[in-house]
mmCIF file of C-alpha atoms and ligand atoms in Angstrom:
data_model
loop_
_atom_site.group_PDB
_atom_site.id
_atom_site.type_symbol
_atom_site.label_atom_id
_atom_site.label_comp_id
_atom_site.label_asym_id
_atom_site.label_seq_id
_atom_site.Cartn_x
_atom_site.Cartn_y
_atom_site.Cartn_z
ATOM 1 C CA MET V 1 138.715 9.769 -19.047
ATOM 2 C CA ASN V 2 140.161 7.987 -22.003
ATOM 3 C CA GLY V 3 141.158 10.846 -24.184
ATOM 4 C CA THR V 4 142.685 14.164 -23.666
ATOM 5 C CA ILE V 5 140.762 17.165 -22.745
ATOM 6 C CA THR V 6 140.560 20.838 -23.429
ATOM 7 C CA LEU V 7 138.585 23.677 -22.021
ATOM 8 C CA THR V 8 136.525 25.992 -24.191
ATOM 9 C CA ILE V 9 134.379 28.891 -23.566
ATOM 10 C CA ILE V 10 131.418 30.116 -25.711
ATOM 11 C CA LYS V 11 132.014 33.773 -25.257
ATOM 12 C CA PRO V 12 129.375 36.531 -24.336
ATOM 13 C CA ASP V 13 129.395 37.759 -28.087
ATOM 14 C CA ALA V 14 128.332 34.277 -29.152
ATOM 15 C CA VAL V 15 125.700 33.794 -26.431
ATOM 16 C CA GLU V 16 124.334 37.163 -27.078
ATOM 17 C CA ASN V 17 124.038 36.442 -30.796
ATOM 18 C CA GLY V 18 122.193 33.172 -30.262
ATOM 19 C CA ASN V 19 124.815 30.981 -31.421
ATOM 20 C CA THR V 20 125.314 28.767 -28.324
ATOM 21 C CA GLY V 21 123.474 25.917 -29.864
ATOM 22 C CA ASN V 22 125.131 26.240 -33.367
ATOM 23 C CA ILE V 23 128.734 26.060 -31.653
ATOM 24 C CA ILE V 24 127.937 23.077 -29.482
ATOM 25 C CA ALA V 25 126.561 21.396 -32.580
ATOM 26 C CA ALA V 26 129.840 22.245 -34.368
ATOM 27 C CA ILE V 27 131.907 21.112 -31.673
ATOM 28 C CA GLN V 28 129.946 17.550 -31.422
ATOM 29 C CA ALA V 29 129.952 17.034 -35.096
ATOM 30 C CA ALA V 30 133.780 17.483 -34.918
ATOM 31 C CA GLY V 31 133.902 14.610 -32.671
ATOM 32 C CA TYR V 32 134.332 16.022 -29.059
ATOM 33 C CA SER V 33 132.397 15.032 -26.076
ATOM 34 C CA ILE V 34 131.261 17.420 -23.394
ATOM 35 C CA LYS V 35 132.508 16.409 -19.973
ATOM 36 C CA ALA V 36 131.138 19.346 -18.049
ATOM 37 C CA MET V 37 129.123 22.573 -18.964
ATOM 38 C CA LYS V 38 127.351 25.401 -17.377
ATOM 39 C CA MET V 39 126.358 29.118 -18.103
ATOM 40 C CA ILE V 40 127.869 31.492 -15.882
ATOM 41 C CA HIS V 41 128.073 35.536 -15.790
ATOM 42 C CA MET V 42 131.531 36.333 -14.656
ATOM 43 C CA ASN V 43 132.697 39.307 -12.460
ATOM 44 C CA GLU V 44 136.156 41.140 -13.042
ATOM 45 C CA ARG V 45 137.757 39.002 -10.576
ATOM 46 C CA GLU V 46 136.611 35.800 -12.121
ATOM 47 C CA ALA V 47 137.251 36.918 -15.649
ATOM 48 C CA GLY V 48 140.677 38.400 -14.561
ATOM 49 C CA GLY V 49 141.861 35.385 -12.744
ATOM 50 C CA PHE V 50 140.976 33.117 -15.902
ATOM 51 C CA TYR V 51 143.086 35.546 -18.070
ATOM 52 C CA ASP V 52 145.779 36.252 -15.558
ATOM 53 C CA VAL V 53 148.710 35.623 -17.994
ATOM 54 C CA HIS V 54 147.485 38.643 -20.179
ATOM 55 C CA ARG V 55 147.282 40.982 -17.260
ATOM 56 C CA GLU V 56 150.120 43.113 -18.796
ATOM 57 C CA ARG V 57 148.769 43.132 -22.334
ATOM 58 C CA PRO V 58 147.123 46.304 -23.678
ATOM 59 C CA PHE V 59 143.966 44.456 -24.309
ATOM 60 C CA PHE V 60 143.629 42.987 -20.686
ATOM 61 C CA ASN V 61 141.042 45.728 -19.358
ATOM 62 C CA ASP V 62 139.028 45.548 -22.543
ATOM 63 C CA LEU V 63 139.027 41.672 -22.603
ATOM 64 C CA VAL V 64 137.780 41.664 -18.906
ATOM 65 C CA SER V 65 135.068 43.935 -19.694
ATOM 66 C CA PHE V 66 134.017 41.928 -22.628
ATOM 67 C CA MET V 67 134.158 38.747 -20.762
ATOM 68 C CA THR V 68 132.024 40.081 -17.926
ATOM 69 C CA SER V 69 129.353 41.746 -20.410
ATOM 70 C CA GLY V 70 126.967 38.909 -20.139
ATOM 71 C CA PRO V 71 126.898 34.945 -19.650
ATOM 72 C CA CYS V 72 129.088 32.582 -21.101
ATOM 73 C CA VAL V 73 129.206 28.999 -21.337
ATOM 74 C CA PRO V 74 132.618 26.967 -20.304
ATOM 75 C CA MET V 75 132.891 23.469 -21.138
ATOM 76 C CA VAL V 76 135.448 20.725 -20.509
ATOM 77 C CA LEU V 77 135.783 18.723 -24.082
ATOM 78 C CA GLU V 78 137.268 15.325 -24.516
ATOM 79 C CA LYS V 79 138.698 14.012 -27.852
ATOM 80 C CA ALA V 80 138.852 10.047 -27.756
ATOM 81 C CA ASP V 81 141.426 10.180 -30.460
ATOM 82 C CA GLY V 82 144.060 12.559 -30.602
ATOM 83 C CA ASN V 83 145.097 15.642 -29.025
ATOM 84 C CA ALA V 84 142.256 17.610 -27.846
ATOM 85 C CA VAL V 85 144.208 20.996 -27.333
ATOM 86 C CA ALA V 86 145.796 21.181 -30.761
ATOM 87 C CA SER V 87 142.812 19.629 -32.761
ATOM 88 C CA PHE V 88 140.277 22.104 -31.097
ATOM 89 C CA ARG V 89 142.411 25.170 -31.831
ATOM 90 C CA GLU V 90 142.406 23.962 -35.454
ATOM 91 C CA LEU V 91 138.609 23.710 -35.150
ATOM 92 C CA ILE V 92 138.244 27.272 -33.886
ATOM 93 C CA GLY V 93 140.728 28.985 -36.088
ATOM 94 C CA ALA V 94 142.814 32.048 -35.700
ATOM 95 C CA THR V 95 142.484 34.417 -32.726
ATOM 96 C CA ASN V 96 141.499 37.107 -35.367
ATOM 97 C CA PRO V 97 138.516 35.833 -37.418
ATOM 98 C CA ALA V 98 140.124 37.972 -40.431
ATOM 99 C CA ASN V 99 142.726 35.377 -40.451
ATOM 100 C CA ALA V 100 140.724 32.302 -39.492
ATOM 101 C CA ALA V 101 140.530 29.445 -42.142
ATOM 102 C CA GLU V 102 137.080 28.850 -43.956
ATOM 103 C CA GLY V 103 134.729 26.597 -41.910
ATOM 104 C CA THR V 104 136.258 27.225 -38.489
ATOM 105 C CA ILE V 105 134.083 28.328 -35.603
ATOM 106 C CA ARG V 106 135.881 31.755 -35.253
ATOM 107 C CA LYS V 107 135.356 32.394 -39.135
ATOM 108 C CA ARG V 108 131.580 31.463 -38.926
ATOM 109 C CA PHE V 109 130.866 33.078 -35.749
ATOM 110 C CA ALA V 110 133.277 35.578 -34.560
ATOM 111 C CA GLU V 111 132.853 39.414 -34.737
ATOM 112 C CA SER V 112 136.276 40.748 -34.168
ATOM 113 C CA ILE V 113 139.880 39.833 -32.620
ATOM 114 C CA GLU V 114 138.241 40.381 -29.046
ATOM 115 C CA ARG V 115 134.616 39.422 -29.747
ATOM 116 C CA ASN V 116 135.905 35.876 -31.165
ATOM 117 C CA ALA V 117 133.194 33.527 -30.023
ATOM 118 C CA VAL V 118 135.097 30.874 -28.367
ATOM 119 C CA HIS V 119 138.162 30.214 -26.162
ATOM 120 C CA GLY V 120 140.537 27.060 -26.580
ATOM 121 C CA SER V 121 143.032 26.137 -24.044
ATOM 122 C CA ASP V 122 146.674 26.262 -25.586
ATOM 123 C CA SER V 123 148.420 23.491 -23.786
ATOM 124 C CA ASP V 124 147.587 20.294 -21.988
ATOM 125 C CA GLU V 125 148.681 21.775 -18.635
ATOM 126 C CA ASN V 126 146.455 25.009 -19.038
ATOM 127 C CA ALA V 127 143.640 22.796 -20.131
ATOM 128 C CA LEU V 128 143.791 21.124 -16.638
ATOM 129 C CA ARG V 129 144.163 24.319 -14.839
ATOM 130 C CA GLU V 130 141.244 26.140 -16.750
ATOM 131 C CA ALA V 131 138.858 23.035 -16.322
ATOM 132 C CA SER V 132 139.399 23.163 -12.532
ATOM 133 C CA TYR V 133 139.257 26.899 -12.576
ATOM 134 C CA PHE V 134 135.329 26.387 -13.717
ATOM 135 C CA PHE V 135 134.477 22.968 -12.522
ATOM 136 C CA SER V 136 135.022 20.707 -9.634
ATOM 137 C CA ASN V 137 135.364 17.188 -9.739
ATOM 138 C CA LEU V 138 131.816 16.552 -9.013
ATOM 139 C CA GLU V 139 130.834 18.380 -12.072
ATOM 140 C CA MET V 140 132.864 16.682 -14.610
ATOM 141 C CA VAL V 141 131.417 13.372 -15.851
ATOM 142 C CA GLY V 142 133.390 9.953 -16.265
HETATM 143 P P1 ADP Y 1 143.677 32.855 -28.060
HETATM 144 O O1 ADP Y 1 142.210 33.111 -27.443
HETATM 145 O O2 ADP Y 1 143.332 32.618 -29.719
HETATM 146 O O3 ADP Y 1 144.376 31.728 -27.386
HETATM 147 P P2 ADP Y 1 144.967 35.007 -26.822
HETATM 148 O O4 ADP Y 1 145.444 33.789 -25.697
HETATM 149 O O5 ADP Y 1 146.205 35.600 -27.410
HETATM 150 O O6 ADP Y 1 144.215 34.317 -27.904
HETATM 151 O O7 ADP Y 1 144.289 35.999 -26.287
HETATM 152 C C1 ADP Y 1 143.094 35.749 -25.406
HETATM 153 C C2 ADP Y 1 141.870 36.512 -25.944
HETATM 154 O O8 ADP Y 1 142.268 38.021 -25.631
HETATM 155 C C3 ADP Y 1 141.510 36.416 -27.342
HETATM 156 O O9 ADP Y 1 140.846 35.203 -27.505
HETATM 157 C C4 ADP Y 1 140.638 37.732 -27.652
HETATM 158 O O10 ADP Y 1 139.293 37.622 -26.915
HETATM 159 C C5 ADP Y 1 141.442 38.910 -26.848
HETATM 160 N N1 ADP Y 1 142.569 39.288 -27.657
HETATM 161 C C6 ADP Y 1 143.721 38.809 -28.142
HETATM 162 N N2 ADP Y 1 144.448 39.638 -28.837
HETATM 163 C C7 ADP Y 1 143.755 40.766 -28.907
HETATM 164 C C8 ADP Y 1 143.880 42.074 -29.382
HETATM 165 N N3 ADP Y 1 145.105 42.413 -30.038
HETATM 166 N N4 ADP Y 1 142.980 42.965 -29.183
HETATM 167 C C9 ADP Y 1 141.860 42.753 -28.383
HETATM 168 N N5 ADP Y 1 141.560 41.475 -28.016
HETATM 169 C C10 ADP Y 1 142.633 40.551 -28.038
HETATM 170 MG MG1 MG Y 2 145.176 31.918 -25.376
#
């Protein structure tokens, strides 16, 4: 890989609402290339493991039940120029769509602070951990 990577998930709300294609188009229009992608339906162990850092938070159980409520689409994204993690978090907007800037993915597609359409890694270290949580080396291109 030449650029830096981040891990996103098109969450079950956005898949259910038929926004998978619109979100992928917005991501590609913003200059990211897709290095890996699949559709999965996580069980509680899988979703809980992904959000392990939030296990003690009051919203953890609801978050796991939301993330297991239907299929989602994890993707590894590469940005050739610049910091994929930070720039992608700008593209998606604030966790709560009520606070997200106009034109951001969460402003356009999220329903609520929980059902907020997409995930974005918060550091390079977590991007690598999250990418390998969902994908093997064989599933990641170049
Ligand atoms: P982000 O996804 O913006 O990095 P966090 O890592 O803080 O946000 O939280 C992980 C996910 O947990 C959020 O994307 C959202 O789906 C859910 N979440 C966060 N805060 C709350 C909350 N106060 N109530 C319900 N769900 C929440
Ligand atoms: Mg986070």
